[in-house]
Coordinates of C-alpha atoms in Angstrom, one line a residue:
X26 CA 111.5 105.2 96.2
X27 CA 112.2 101.6 97.8
X28 CA 109.6 99.3 98.5
X29 CA 109.2 95.8 99.4
X30 CA 109.3 92.9 97.0
X31 CA 105.9 91.3 95.6
X32 CA 104.0 93.9 97.3
X33 CA 101.1 96.1 96.1
X34 CA 101.0 100.1 96.7
X35 CA 97.5 101.1 97.7
X36 CA 97.2 104.6 98.7
X37 CA 94.8 105.6 101.9
X38 CA 92.8 108.0 100.0
X39 CA 91.5 105.9 97.4
X40 CA 90.5 102.8 99.8
X41 CA 87.0 102.8 98.2
X42 CA 88.5 102.4 95.0
X43 CA 90.5 99.2 95.6
X44 CA 88.6 97.8 98.5
X45 CA 86.9 95.7 95.8
X46 CA 90.4 94.0 94.9
X47 CA 91.2 92.2 98.3
X48 CA 89.7 88.9 99.6
X49 CA 88.3 89.4 102.9
X50 CA 89.2 86.1 104.2
X51 CA 93.2 86.5 103.4
X52 CA 95.6 87.7 105.7
X53 CA 97.1 91.2 104.9
X54 CA 100.0 93.1 106.5
X55 CA 99.7 96.8 105.6
X56 CA 102.5 99.4 106.4
X57 CA 102.9 103.0 105.3
X58 CA 105.8 105.2 106.2
X59 CA 105.5 105.6 109.9
X60 CA 102.5 103.6 111.2
X61 CA 99.6 106.2 111.2
X62 CA 97.8 105.7 107.9
X63 CA 98.3 102.1 108.0
X64 CA 96.5 102.2 111.4
X65 CA 93.6 104.2 109.9
X66 CA 93.7 101.5 106.7
X67 CA 93.4 98.7 109.2
X68 CA 90.7 100.4 111.0
X69 CA 88.6 100.9 107.9
X70 CA 89.3 97.1 106.3
X71 CA 88.2 95.7 109.5
X72 CA 85.1 97.5 109.8
X73 CA 84.5 96.4 106.3
X74 CA 84.7 92.2 107.0
X75 CA 88.3 91.8 106.0
X76 CA 89.3 89.4 109.1
X77 CA 93.1 89.4 109.0
X78 CA 95.0 92.6 108.9
X79 CA 97.6 92.9 110.4
X80 CA 99.2 96.6 110.9
X81 CA 103.0 96.2 110.8
X82 CA 104.2 98.9 114.0
X83 CA 106.5 101.5 113.1
X84 CA 105.8 101.3 109.5
X85 CA 108.3 101.2 106.4
X86 CA 111.1 103.0 108.9
X87 CA 111.0 99.3 110.6
X88 CA 110.7 97.5 107.7
X89 CA 114.0 98.8 106.6
X90 CA 115.8 97.6 109.9
X91 CA 114.9 93.9 108.7
X92 CA 116.3 91.7 105.8
X93 CA 113.1 91.5 104.0
X94 CA 113.8 91.4 100.3
X95 CA 113.5 95.4 98.7
X96 CA 113.6 97.1 95.3
X97 CA 116.3 99.4 94.6
X98 CA 115.8 103.0 95.5
X99 CA 114.4 104.7 92.4
X100 CA 113.9 108.6 92.5
X101 CA 110.2 109.3 92.3
X102 CA 110.2 112.4 90.0
X103 CA 112.4 110.3 87.3
X104 CA 110.4 107.6 87.4
X105 CA 107.3 109.5 86.2
X106 CA 107.0 110.3 82.4
X107 CA 104.3 113.0 81.2

């Protein structure tokens, strides 16, 4: 799948695992596919002391309509090696 260049992918299901990686004083722009999961993540991050969390309205669907640089599409099933 496509992603924004120079970004990190952190699943909501594992927020407790990756919370320690972030600086609570930095600014974070977060998104998911449509906006619902990132809204939940933003709420959790703010409640845990992360001061500057910006949830991108409309999620990745809205981002695709901008000129932000994205990676090339790669089929996830072909990218995964077992």
